[in-house]
Short mmCIF file of C-alpha atoms in Angstrom, two decimals:
data_model
loop_
_atom_site.label_atom_id
_atom_site.label_comp_id
_atom_site.label_asym_id
_atom_site.label_seq_id
_atom_site.Cartn_x
_atom_site.Cartn_y
_atom_site.Cartn_z
CA UNK E 203 0.07 -0.02 -0.17
CA UNK E 204 1.14 3.63 -0.62
CA UNK E 205 1.90 5.33 2.67
CA UNK E 206 -1.09 7.59 3.79
CA UNK E 207 -1.72 9.55 6.86
CA UNK E 208 -5.14 8.52 8.80
CA UNK E 209 -6.06 11.87 8.17
CA UNK E 210 -5.66 11.47 4.81
CA UNK E 211 -7.51 7.89 4.73
CA UNK E 212 -10.52 10.08 6.69
CA UNK E 213 -10.55 12.60 4.05
CA UNK E 214 -10.75 9.81 1.03
CA UNK E 215 -13.52 7.75 2.62
CA UNK E 216 -15.59 10.22 4.10
CA UNK E 217 -14.77 9.27 7.93
CA UNK E 218 -13.72 11.10 11.20
CA UNK E 219 -10.54 10.13 13.18
CA UNK E 220 -10.65 9.48 16.44
CA UNK E 221 -7.12 9.29 18.19
CA UNK E 222 -3.94 10.27 16.18
CA UNK E 223 -4.59 11.23 12.82
CA UNK E 224 -1.16 11.81 12.15
CA UNK E 225 -0.17 8.06 12.14
CA UNK E 226 1.09 6.67 8.68
CA UNK E 227 -0.31 3.94 7.05
CA UNK E 228 2.05 2.19 4.94
CA UNK E 229 1.36 -1.73 4.81
CA UNK E 230 -1.66 -3.55 3.44
CA UNK E 231 -5.29 -3.69 4.99
CA UNK E 232 -6.38 -6.62 6.66
CA UNK E 233 -9.43 -7.94 8.53
CA UNK E 234 -7.96 -10.89 10.39
CA UNK E 235 -6.06 -8.74 13.24
CA UNK E 236 -3.43 -11.84 13.14
CA UNK E 237 -2.51 -11.04 9.76
CA UNK E 238 -1.26 -7.52 10.21
CA UNK E 239 1.97 -6.24 9.27
CA UNK E 240 3.97 -3.52 10.83
CA UNK E 241 2.44 -0.31 9.77
CA UNK E 242 -0.82 -1.86 8.61
CA UNK E 243 -4.34 -0.95 8.58
CA UNK E 244 -7.19 -3.11 10.37
CA UNK E 245 -10.61 -3.15 8.78
CA UNK E 246 -13.03 -3.93 11.73
CA UNK E 247 -16.48 -4.99 10.88
CA UNK E 248 -19.32 -6.00 13.68
CA UNK E 249 -20.87 -9.29 12.65
CA UNK E 250 -23.95 -10.96 13.95
CA UNK E 251 -21.75 -13.32 15.92
CA UNK E 252 -18.40 -11.52 16.03
CA UNK E 253 -17.61 -7.82 16.59
CA UNK E 254 -14.37 -7.51 14.38
CA UNK E 255 -13.76 -3.77 16.71
CA UNK E 256 -12.56 -6.23 19.88
CA UNK E 257 -9.74 -7.64 18.14
CA UNK E 258 -7.90 -4.15 17.50
CA UNK E 259 -5.38 -5.07 20.24
CA UNK E 260 -4.49 -8.08 18.47
CA UNK E 261 -3.97 -6.43 15.30
CA UNK E 262 -1.83 -3.69 17.07
CA UNK E 263 0.40 -6.62 18.84
CA UNK E 264 0.65 -7.80 15.04
CA UNK E 265 1.90 -4.31 13.86
CA UNK E 266 -1.37 -2.41 12.91
CA UNK E 267 -0.90 1.06 13.53
CA UNK E 268 -4.65 2.10 12.80
CA UNK E 269 -8.01 0.82 12.08
CA UNK E 270 -10.88 1.78 10.03
CA UNK E 271 -14.40 0.54 11.53
CA UNK E 272 -17.72 1.93 12.45
CA UNK E 273 -16.96 2.86 15.88
CA UNK E 274 -13.65 3.80 17.82
CA UNK E 275 -11.12 1.05 18.93
CA UNK E 276 -7.99 0.52 20.80
CA UNK E 277 -6.10 1.93 17.85
CA UNK E 278 -6.56 5.25 16.02
CA UNK E 279 -9.68 4.75 14.24
CA UNK E 280 -10.87 6.38 10.98
CA UNK E 281 -14.92 5.87 12.11
CA UNK E 282 -17.34 5.45 8.96
CA UNK E 283 -21.07 4.46 9.03
CA UNK E 284 -20.16 1.46 6.09
CA UNK E 285 -16.73 0.09 6.61
CA UNK E 286 -17.30 -2.04 3.34
CA UNK E 287 -17.85 0.65 1.10
CA UNK E 288 -15.06 2.95 3.04
CA UNK E 289 -12.82 -0.09 2.16
CA UNK E 290 -13.74 -0.15 -1.38
CA UNK E 291 -13.45 3.60 -1.78
CA UNK E 292 -9.85 3.71 -0.17
CA UNK E 293 -8.80 0.83 -2.65
CA UNK E 294 -10.11 2.38 -5.58
CA UNK E 295 -8.49 5.79 -4.95
CA UNK E 296 -5.11 4.07 -4.06
CA UNK E 297 -4.97 1.90 -7.59
CA UNK E 298 -5.95 5.04 -9.43
CA UNK E 299 -2.96 6.67 -8.12
CA UNK E 300 -1.20 3.93 -9.46
CA UNK E 301 -2.86 3.28 -12.72
CA UNK E 302 -0.33 5.11 -15.04
CA UNK E 303 2.16 2.14 -14.05
CA UNK E 304 -0.07 -0.59 -13.28
CA UNK E 305 -1.62 -3.34 -15.66
CA UNK E 306 -4.72 -4.96 -14.08
CA UNK E 307 -5.68 -8.43 -14.81
CA UNK E 308 -9.02 -10.00 -13.66
CA UNK E 309 -10.13 -13.57 -13.62
CA UNK E 310 -13.36 -15.25 -13.45
CA UNK E 311 -15.26 -18.41 -14.24
CA UNK E 312 -17.28 -21.43 -12.99
CA UNK E 313 -14.14 -23.26 -12.07
CA UNK E 314 -10.47 -23.06 -12.29
CA UNK E 315 -10.17 -19.43 -11.83
CA UNK E 316 -8.17 -19.38 -8.25
CA UNK E 317 -5.63 -22.08 -10.15
CA UNK E 318 -5.66 -19.85 -13.34
CA UNK E 319 -5.04 -16.65 -11.24
CA UNK E 320 -2.12 -18.58 -9.69
CA UNK E 321 -0.60 -19.59 -12.88
CA UNK E 322 -1.05 -15.67 -14.23
CA UNK E 323 1.05 -14.50 -11.18
CA UNK E 324 3.56 -16.93 -11.93
CA UNK E 325 3.96 -15.96 -15.65
CA UNK E 326 3.73 -12.30 -14.92
CA UNK E 327 6.07 -12.40 -11.86
CA UNK E 328 8.64 -13.28 -14.07
CA UNK E 329 8.45 -10.04 -16.19
CA UNK E 330 7.94 -7.32 -13.28
CA UNK E 331 6.71 -7.23 -9.45
CA UNK E 332 3.10 -8.69 -9.21
CA UNK E 333 0.47 -8.53 -6.70
CA UNK E 334 -2.40 -11.30 -6.79
CA UNK E 335 -5.46 -12.43 -4.76
CA UNK E 336 -4.43 -14.74 -1.84
CA UNK E 337 -6.51 -18.14 -2.41
CA UNK E 338 -9.78 -17.50 -3.45
CA UNK E 339 -10.39 -13.91 -1.43
CA UNK E 340 -12.27 -12.93 -4.45
CA UNK E 341 -15.36 -11.10 -3.26
CA UNK E 342 -16.35 -7.78 -2.07
CA UNK E 343 -14.02 -7.60 0.68
CA UNK E 344 -11.17 -9.87 -0.87
CA UNK E 345 -10.82 -7.65 -4.14
CA UNK E 346 -10.41 -4.31 -2.15
CA UNK E 347 -7.92 -5.81 0.21
CA UNK E 348 -5.81 -7.22 -2.68
CA UNK E 349 -6.05 -3.86 -4.49
CA UNK E 350 -4.46 -2.29 -1.47
CA UNK E 351 -1.50 -4.66 -1.11
CA UNK E 352 -0.09 -2.80 -4.48
CA UNK E 353 2.44 -0.14 -4.05
CA UNK E 354 4.60 2.24 -6.24
CA UNK E 355 6.76 -0.96 -7.32
CA UNK E 356 3.79 -3.12 -8.46
CA UNK E 357 3.49 -3.35 -12.06
CA UNK E 358 0.93 -6.06 -12.43
CA UNK E 359 -2.33 -6.52 -10.18
CA UNK E 360 -4.10 -10.01 -10.76
CA UNK E 361 -7.50 -10.18 -9.32
CA UNK E 362 -9.91 -13.01 -8.67
CA UNK E 363 -13.47 -11.93 -9.34
CA UNK E 364 -16.10 -14.07 -7.95
CA UNK E 365 -20.16 -13.81 -8.18
CA UNK E 366 -23.15 -15.08 -6.54
CA UNK E 367 -25.46 -13.12 -8.37
CA UNK E 368 -25.95 -11.13 -11.30
CA UNK E 369 -24.12 -7.64 -10.56
CA UNK E 370 -21.40 -8.87 -8.22
CA UNK E 371 -18.61 -8.47 -10.83
CA UNK E 372 -20.26 -5.41 -12.14
CA UNK E 373 -19.66 -4.15 -8.41
CA UNK E 374 -15.87 -5.43 -8.50
CA UNK E 375 -14.92 -3.91 -11.85
CA UNK E 376 -16.76 -0.58 -10.58
CA UNK E 377 -13.63 -0.45 -8.05
CA UNK E 378 -10.95 -0.86 -11.01
CA UNK E 379 -11.58 -1.52 -14.40
CA UNK E 380 -9.18 -4.39 -15.79
CA UNK E 381 -6.84 -4.06 -18.62
CA UNK E 382 -7.17 -7.75 -19.30
CA UNK E 383 -9.94 -9.92 -18.60
CA UNK E 384 -10.00 -13.85 -18.57
CA UNK E 385 -12.94 -15.76 -18.45
CA UNK E 386 -12.21 -19.70 -17.79
CA UNK E 387 -16.03 -21.24 -18.55
CA UNK E 388 -19.54 -21.28 -17.76
CA UNK E 389 -20.54 -24.59 -15.53
CA UNK E 390 -23.03 -25.29 -12.91
CA UNK E 391 -21.28 -24.04 -10.00
CA UNK E 392 -23.60 -21.62 -7.77
CA UNK E 393 -26.30 -22.89 -10.07
CA UNK E 394 -29.02 -22.92 -7.17
CA UNK E 395 -28.14 -19.30 -6.88
CA UNK E 396 -28.62 -18.24 -10.45
CA UNK E 397 -31.09 -20.46 -11.71
CA UNK E 398 -29.74 -21.28 -14.66
CA UNK E 399 -26.34 -21.40 -16.99
CA UNK E 400 -27.58 -18.61 -18.80
CA UNK E 401 -27.74 -16.35 -16.32
CA UNK E 402 -24.46 -17.36 -14.72
CA UNK E 403 -22.95 -16.60 -18.43
CA UNK E 404 -24.51 -13.23 -17.86
CA UNK E 405 -22.84 -12.67 -14.59
CA UNK E 406 -19.32 -13.80 -15.99
CA UNK E 407 -19.87 -11.40 -19.17
CA UNK E 408 -19.71 -8.50 -16.55
CA UNK E 409 -16.09 -8.73 -16.51
CA UNK E 410 -15.70 -8.28 -20.07
CA UNK E 411 -18.03 -5.64 -19.89
CA UNK E 412 -16.43 -3.69 -17.08
CA UNK E 413 -12.80 -3.81 -19.19
CA UNK E 414 -10.94 -0.47 -19.48
CA UNK E 415 -11.35 0.90 -22.80
CA UNK E 416 -9.29 -1.16 -25.62
CA UNK E 417 -8.85 -3.50 -22.95
CA UNK E 418 -8.06 -7.32 -24.03
CA UNK E 419 -10.63 -10.11 -23.34
CA UNK E 420 -9.07 -13.75 -22.84
CA UNK E 421 -11.73 -16.11 -23.80
CA UNK E 422 -12.08 -19.81 -23.66
CA UNK E 423 -12.53 -20.95 -26.97
CA UNK E 424 -14.23 -24.32 -26.67
CA UNK E 425 -16.99 -23.09 -24.35
CA UNK E 426 -19.53 -21.46 -26.76
CA UNK E 427 -20.96 -19.22 -24.19
CA UNK E 428 -17.73 -17.67 -22.98
CA UNK E 429 -16.63 -17.39 -26.63
CA UNK E 430 -19.68 -15.42 -27.21
CA UNK E 431 -18.62 -12.83 -24.78
CA UNK E 432 -16.16 -11.71 -27.30
CA UNK E 433 -18.99 -9.70 -28.86
CA UNK E 434 -19.27 -7.34 -25.70
CA UNK E 435 -15.47 -6.20 -26.02
CA UNK E 436 -14.32 -3.13 -27.91
CA UNK E 437 -10.78 -4.34 -27.99
CA UNK E 438 -8.83 -7.24 -28.67
CA UNK E 439 -9.86 -10.91 -27.94
CA UNK E 440 -7.42 -13.68 -27.72
CA UNK E 441 -9.23 -17.28 -27.35
CA UNK E 442 -7.54 -20.26 -25.78
CA UNK E 443 -8.37 -23.85 -25.87
CA UNK E 444 -7.88 -27.04 -27.68
CA UNK E 445 -10.03 -26.24 -30.90
CA UNK E 446 -9.23 -24.53 -34.14
CA UNK E 447 -10.90 -21.33 -32.94
CA UNK E 448 -7.99 -20.75 -30.12
CA UNK E 449 -5.50 -18.24 -30.79
CA UNK E 450 -3.29 -19.96 -28.04
CA UNK E 451 -3.86 -23.59 -28.90
CA UNK E 452 -2.91 -26.79 -26.72
CA UNK E 453 -2.25 -30.01 -28.24
CA UNK E 454 -0.11 -33.06 -28.15
CA UNK E 455 -1.22 -33.95 -24.56
CA UNK E 456 0.66 -36.76 -22.56
CA UNK E 457 0.36 -37.78 -19.11
CA UNK E 458 3.13 -39.29 -16.68
CA UNK E 459 2.40 -41.85 -14.09
CA UNK E 460 1.35 -39.46 -11.62
CA UNK E 461 -1.21 -37.81 -14.37
CA UNK E 462 0.84 -34.99 -14.88
CA UNK E 463 0.39 -33.17 -18.23
CA UNK E 464 2.78 -32.45 -20.65
CA UNK E 465 1.60 -30.39 -23.83
CA UNK E 466 2.45 -28.15 -26.67
CA UNK E 467 1.05 -24.57 -26.81
CA UNK E 468 0.85 -22.91 -29.96
CA UNK E 469 0.37 -18.95 -30.59
CA UNK E 470 0.67 -17.47 -34.08
CA UNK E 471 3.18 -20.69 -35.49
CA UNK E 472 5.37 -20.01 -32.49
CA UNK E 473 5.30 -23.55 -30.17
CA UNK E 474 6.56 -24.33 -26.98
CA UNK E 475 6.70 -27.26 -24.80
CA UNK E 476 4.85 -27.08 -21.24
CA UNK E 477 5.36 -29.93 -18.39
CA UNK E 478 3.08 -28.92 -15.53
CA UNK E 479 3.47 -30.08 -11.94
CA UNK E 480 -0.21 -30.66 -11.28
CA UNK E 481 -2.39 -33.77 -11.54
CA UNK E 482 -5.06 -33.89 -14.38
CA UNK E 483 -5.28 -33.02 -17.88
CA UNK E 484 -7.65 -30.31 -17.45
CA UNK E 485 -4.73 -28.09 -15.98
CA UNK E 486 -3.69 -27.47 -19.65
CA UNK E 487 -6.55 -25.22 -20.44
CA UNK E 488 -5.83 -23.06 -17.17
CA UNK E 489 -2.06 -22.79 -18.45
CA UNK E 490 -3.12 -21.80 -21.75
CA UNK E 491 -5.50 -19.10 -20.37
CA UNK E 492 -2.38 -17.89 -18.17
CA UNK E 493 -0.06 -18.08 -21.32
CA UNK E 494 -2.61 -15.73 -23.23
CA UNK E 495 -2.78 -13.26 -20.46
CA UNK E 496 0.92 -13.01 -20.27
CA UNK E 497 0.95 -12.61 -23.92
CA UNK E 498 -1.48 -9.65 -23.79
CA UNK E 499 0.64 -8.03 -20.90
CA UNK E 500 3.73 -8.57 -23.12
CA UNK E 501 5.46 -11.97 -21.77
CA UNK E 502 6.76 -14.38 -24.69
CA UNK E 503 5.03 -17.52 -25.07
CA UNK E 504 8.36 -19.33 -24.07
CA UNK E 505 8.96 -16.99 -20.90
CA UNK E 506 5.32 -18.17 -20.01
CA UNK E 507 5.89 -21.85 -20.56
CA UNK E 508 9.15 -21.94 -18.21
CA UNK E 509 7.12 -20.09 -15.50
CA UNK E 510 4.38 -22.65 -15.82
CA UNK E 511 6.72 -25.66 -15.47
CA UNK E 512 7.54 -24.48 -11.79
CA UNK E 513 4.27 -22.84 -10.81
CA UNK E 514 2.43 -23.64 -7.54
CA UNK E 515 -1.29 -23.43 -6.72
CA UNK E 516 -3.52 -22.38 -3.68
CA UNK E 517 -3.87 -25.31 -1.29
CA UNK E 518 -6.15 -28.11 -1.57
CA UNK E 519 -6.07 -28.01 -5.18
CA UNK E 520 -4.94 -31.50 -6.54
CA UNK E 521 -2.15 -31.49 -3.94
CA UNK E 522 -0.37 -34.94 -4.30
CA UNK E 523 0.87 -36.67 -1.14
CA UNK E 524 2.56 -39.98 -0.40
CA UNK E 525 1.18 -41.57 2.70
CA UNK E 526 3.27 -43.84 4.94
CA UNK E 527 2.59 -47.38 3.97
CA UNK E 528 2.58 -46.78 0.15
CA UNK E 529 -0.70 -45.15 -0.24
CA UNK E 530 -1.15 -41.67 -2.06
CA UNK E 531 -3.45 -38.85 -1.13
CA UNK E 532 -4.77 -36.61 -4.16
CA UNK E 533 -6.67 -33.65 -2.08
CA UNK E 534 -8.72 -31.53 -4.18
CA UNK E 535 -11.08 -30.77 -1.27
CA UNK E 536 -11.35 -27.08 -1.61
CA UNK E 537 -14.53 -26.90 -3.54
CA UNK E 538 -16.75 -28.98 -5.95
CA UNK E 539 -19.29 -28.87 -8.40
CA UNK E 540 -20.16 -31.43 -11.40
CA UNK E 541 -17.65 -30.16 -13.67
CA UNK E 542 -14.52 -30.11 -11.61
CA UNK E 543 -15.86 -33.10 -9.84
CA UNK E 544 -15.45 -35.05 -13.25
CA UNK E 545 -12.14 -33.14 -14.13
CA UNK E 546 -11.13 -34.62 -10.49
CA UNK E 547 -12.14 -38.15 -11.02
CA UNK E 548 -10.58 -37.99 -14.45
CA UNK E 549 -7.33 -36.90 -12.64
CA UNK E 550 -7.81 -39.84 -10.53
CA UNK E 551 -7.84 -42.23 -13.28
CA UNK E 552 -4.78 -41.07 -14.97
CA UNK E 553 -2.68 -41.96 -11.88
CA UNK E 554 -0.88 -45.52 -11.88
CA UNK E 555 -2.18 -47.38 -8.89
CA UNK E 556 -3.29 -50.63 -7.77
CA UNK E 557 -6.57 -49.58 -6.40
CA UNK E 558 -8.32 -45.85 -7.22
CA UNK E 559 -10.72 -44.62 -4.24
CA UNK E 560 -12.98 -41.71 -4.57
CA UNK E 561 -13.78 -40.08 -1.46
CA UNK E 562 -16.93 -37.54 -2.40
CA UNK E 563 -19.01 -35.37 -0.30
CA UNK E 564 -21.64 -33.09 -1.38
CA UNK E 565 -21.91 -30.52 -4.05
CA UNK E 566 -23.57 -27.38 -2.77
CA UNK E 567 -25.75 -24.75 -4.56
CA UNK E 568 -26.91 -26.95 -7.45
CA UNK E 569 -30.74 -25.85 -6.81
CA UNK E 570 -33.37 -28.25 -8.26
CA UNK E 571 -30.72 -29.96 -10.43
CA UNK E 572 -28.74 -31.23 -7.29
CA UNK E 573 -29.93 -34.76 -6.98
CA UNK E 574 -29.73 -35.67 -10.59
CA UNK E 575 -25.98 -33.90 -10.69
CA UNK E 576 -25.15 -36.03 -7.92
CA UNK E 577 -26.40 -39.26 -9.04
CA UNK E 578 -24.79 -38.53 -12.47
CA UNK E 579 -21.70 -38.04 -10.81
CA UNK E 580 -21.84 -41.59 -8.75
CA UNK E 581 -22.57 -42.84 -12.36
CA UNK E 582 -19.78 -41.67 -14.03
CA UNK E 583 -17.31 -42.24 -10.80
CA UNK E 584 -18.05 -45.74 -11.08
CA UNK E 585 -16.16 -45.82 -14.32
CA UNK E 586 -13.16 -44.14 -12.93
CA UNK E 587 -12.72 -45.57 -9.23
CA UNK E 588 -12.39 -49.04 -7.95
CA UNK E 589 -14.41 -47.59 -4.89
CA UNK E 590 -16.75 -44.75 -4.74
CA UNK E 591 -17.01 -43.57 -0.94
CA UNK E 592 -19.33 -40.98 -0.06
CA UNK E 593 -19.73 -39.03 3.12
CA UNK E 594 -22.72 -37.55 4.53
CA UNK E 595 -26.41 -38.07 3.82
CA UNK E 596 -26.62 -35.46 1.27
CA UNK E 597 -23.91 -37.25 -1.04
CA UNK E 598 -25.33 -40.55 -0.44
CA UNK E 599 -27.16 -40.19 -3.70
CA UNK E 600 -23.65 -40.50 -5.26
CA UNK E 601 -23.15 -43.87 -4.01
CA UNK E 602 -26.59 -44.76 -5.35
CA UNK E 603 -25.45 -43.78 -8.88
CA UNK E 604 -22.41 -45.72 -8.67
CA UNK E 605 -23.95 -48.75 -7.50
CA UNK E 606 -26.45 -48.60 -9.92
CA UNK E 607 -23.97 -48.23 -12.76
CA UNK E 608 -22.29 -51.33 -11.56
CA UNK E 609 -19.46 -49.67 -9.44
CA UNK E 610 -18.64 -50.40 -5.87
CA UNK E 611 -19.97 -47.97 -3.57
CA UNK E 612 -19.70 -47.41 0.22
CA UNK E 613 -21.79 -44.66 1.91
CA UNK E 614 -20.63 -43.46 5.35
CA UNK E 615 -22.71 -40.78 7.53
CA UNK E 616 -19.69 -38.47 8.40
CA UNK E 617 -16.23 -37.22 8.31
CA UNK E 618 -15.29 -39.32 11.44
CA UNK E 619 -16.34 -42.93 9.85
CA UNK E 620 -14.63 -41.86 6.67
CA UNK E 621 -11.24 -41.18 8.57
CA UNK E 622 -11.54 -44.24 10.42
CA UNK E 623 -12.55 -46.37 7.29
CA UNK E 624 -9.62 -44.90 5.47
CA UNK E 625 -7.05 -45.26 8.29
CA UNK E 626 -7.79 -49.00 8.43
CA UNK E 627 -8.36 -50.05 4.80
CA UNK E 628 -5.83 -47.85 2.69
CA UNK E 629 -3.50 -50.21 1.23
CA UNK E 630 -0.25 -50.03 -0.55
CA UNK E 631 -0.63 -48.99 -4.30
CA UNK E 632 -3.77 -47.19 -3.30
CA UNK E 633 -4.75 -43.66 -4.67
CA UNK E 634 -7.51 -42.02 -3.05
CA UNK E 635 -9.12 -38.69 -4.21
CA UNK E 636 -10.82 -36.50 -1.64
CA UNK E 637 -13.18 -33.94 -3.27
CA UNK E 638 -16.31 -32.19 -2.25
CA UNK E 639 -17.92 -28.55 -1.83
CA UNK E 640 -16.09 -26.38 1.05
CA UNK E 641 -19.13 -26.59 3.53
CA UNK E 642 -18.63 -30.61 3.31
CA UNK E 643 -15.34 -29.84 5.14
CA UNK E 644 -13.57 -32.93 3.63
CA UNK E 645 -10.30 -31.14 4.06
CA UNK E 646 -10.59 -32.54 7.69
CA UNK E 647 -10.37 -35.99 6.25
CA UNK E 648 -7.70 -35.12 4.06
CA UNK E 649 -5.91 -33.38 7.05
CA UNK E 650 -6.52 -36.53 9.24
CA UNK E 651 -4.69 -39.03 6.57
CA UNK E 652 -1.76 -36.77 6.20
CA UNK E 653 -1.49 -36.72 9.88
CA UNK E 654 -2.14 -40.13 10.97
CA UNK E 655 -0.24 -41.57 8.24
CA UNK E 656 2.92 -39.27 8.04
CA UNK E 657 2.52 -37.76 4.44
CA UNK E 658 5.09 -36.05 2.39
CA UNK E 659 4.44 -33.70 -0.57
CA UNK E 660 5.12 -35.69 -3.61
CA UNK E 661 7.92 -33.93 -5.95
CA UNK E 662 7.19 -31.88 -8.84
CA UNK E 663 10.36 -33.50 -10.63
CA UNK E 664 9.46 -35.85 -13.49
CA UNK E 665 11.64 -38.88 -13.62
CA UNK E 666 13.22 -39.43 -16.88
CA UNK E 667 11.55 -43.16 -16.93
CA UNK E 668 8.27 -41.66 -17.05
CA UNK E 669 8.80 -39.04 -19.65
CA UNK E 670 7.56 -41.20 -22.48
CA UNK E 671 4.11 -42.31 -20.63
CA UNK E 672 1.30 -41.08 -23.34
CA UNK E 673 -1.27 -42.88 -21.16
CA UNK E 674 -2.01 -45.19 -18.07
CA UNK E 675 -1.67 -48.25 -20.38
CA UNK E 676 1.43 -47.04 -22.59
CA UNK E 677 3.02 -45.97 -19.21
CA UNK E 678 2.75 -49.88 -18.14
CA UNK E 679 3.70 -50.86 -21.38
CA UNK E 680 6.74 -48.76 -21.39
CA UNK E 681 7.89 -48.63 -18.14
CA UNK E 682 11.48 -49.71 -17.64
CA UNK E 683 12.22 -52.26 -14.60
CA UNK E 684 14.06 -49.22 -13.01
CA UNK E 685 10.97 -47.15 -12.97
CA UNK E 686 8.73 -48.07 -9.76
CA UNK E 687 5.15 -48.02 -9.49
CA UNK E 688 3.28 -45.13 -7.33
CA UNK E 689 3.18 -46.66 -3.89
CA UNK E 690 6.30 -48.35 -4.14
CA UNK E 691 8.84 -47.49 -1.33
CA UNK E 692 11.97 -47.16 -3.44
CA UNK E 693 13.35 -43.63 -4.00
CA UNK E 694 12.55 -43.70 -7.50
CA UNK E 695 8.97 -43.67 -6.79
CA UNK E 696 8.70 -40.58 -5.35
CA UNK E 697 11.24 -37.91 -4.21
CA UNK E 698 9.60 -36.41 -1.17
CA UNK E 699 10.10 -33.18 0.35
CA UNK E 700 9.65 -31.83 4.29
CA UNK E 701 5.75 -32.48 5.43
CA UNK E 702 3.53 -29.38 5.30
CA UNK E 703 0.21 -28.64 6.62
CA UNK E 704 -2.59 -30.06 4.77
#
């Protein structure tokens, strides 16, 4: 954040200072006092169950020098009627001051937007100082808080923008109009809130409509609803995908024995090879979107590919971990909808394993389609997993779908039962996928496995003996004797790193 005195902040947001108005805020704003940096601003909200103003002493201990809220706190405070509106006004002002030297990239979509945002950050960071949304903090609070992390040295600001209603993204682009707008897809996430995929498309199209004049739209060429958004742009459109309409096109996909994709990216006759350190073929489209955003920002294709080869993504998204005893965990527990769950099941199938287990929880906010969508996932899971385990009453219909499709299914009542079953039944060579909407909290299941079974993150390095693997079957056929299976105890099977949480 650019340095501002508390008096200046009060003037900008229409507030009144209680305390020392000469205090200078020089670090980003936070809404969790524990995360404050020295010189930071603590933004307090009074909620139904918790009053953030009471945590000002905690923020002060962490380094915050001032607060913004609806009443005075233990810190010098700018008091306003509406803390959210004041936060947004402050963020818009700060970014406006930086705008001459700042390129703003915004990302939305029904799924994949956080991972795409992470990859864009990796690409742009190779060119200049970049600030990006942390995790999926993409709402009316997360966006302005991210904006306030920009300072005079920042050249790229990458903002993830989410929506639960039509008008949400328009509100966010009203704070800052992106120079580059990336739309990954239109799926069924939050279908219960929107009512139809057509309404979801309208909501996502607000990002393109809200671009700065002459901005570049980065659109998914293989999704007709997204590609149609190009008609809303008054600037260039660069499409990405696997089809002929893609300007940044992916082809020649192959997977190693851990399901990590290698593919070719092409643009205007130039090609480059990308080897992603993530499990699942679906990552290649996110990478193509990131490369396209990089091109729009002036980053060459080969430079983007190099960055993508070593990119990292937010936690609980296809985290591959080796468990003691020879089993492997694929933790994709952050969130779920029908499209992302299918992608997770495809990723599970792509990993060489003796037995594949899909642990699935409820997919929330699907509205009237919920029961049918869950049963469809069960049918699909039966073709992808040797055993389908559902967790919770609402997810039991997935097990029913798998059972009807001829698969092997087990419905468990809760997380505790799932943890107990997996802890006593996982065997060497097993690979287990954990996937559900955030509200199901299956991250607790994944965390219990990594704790009780002594996990270690699998290395992103790809052993030479796996390079020729085109599919799971060819990997088995071509595997040299010195290239062990997933789950083997030999050092060649996996190169482990120091344990990390989750």
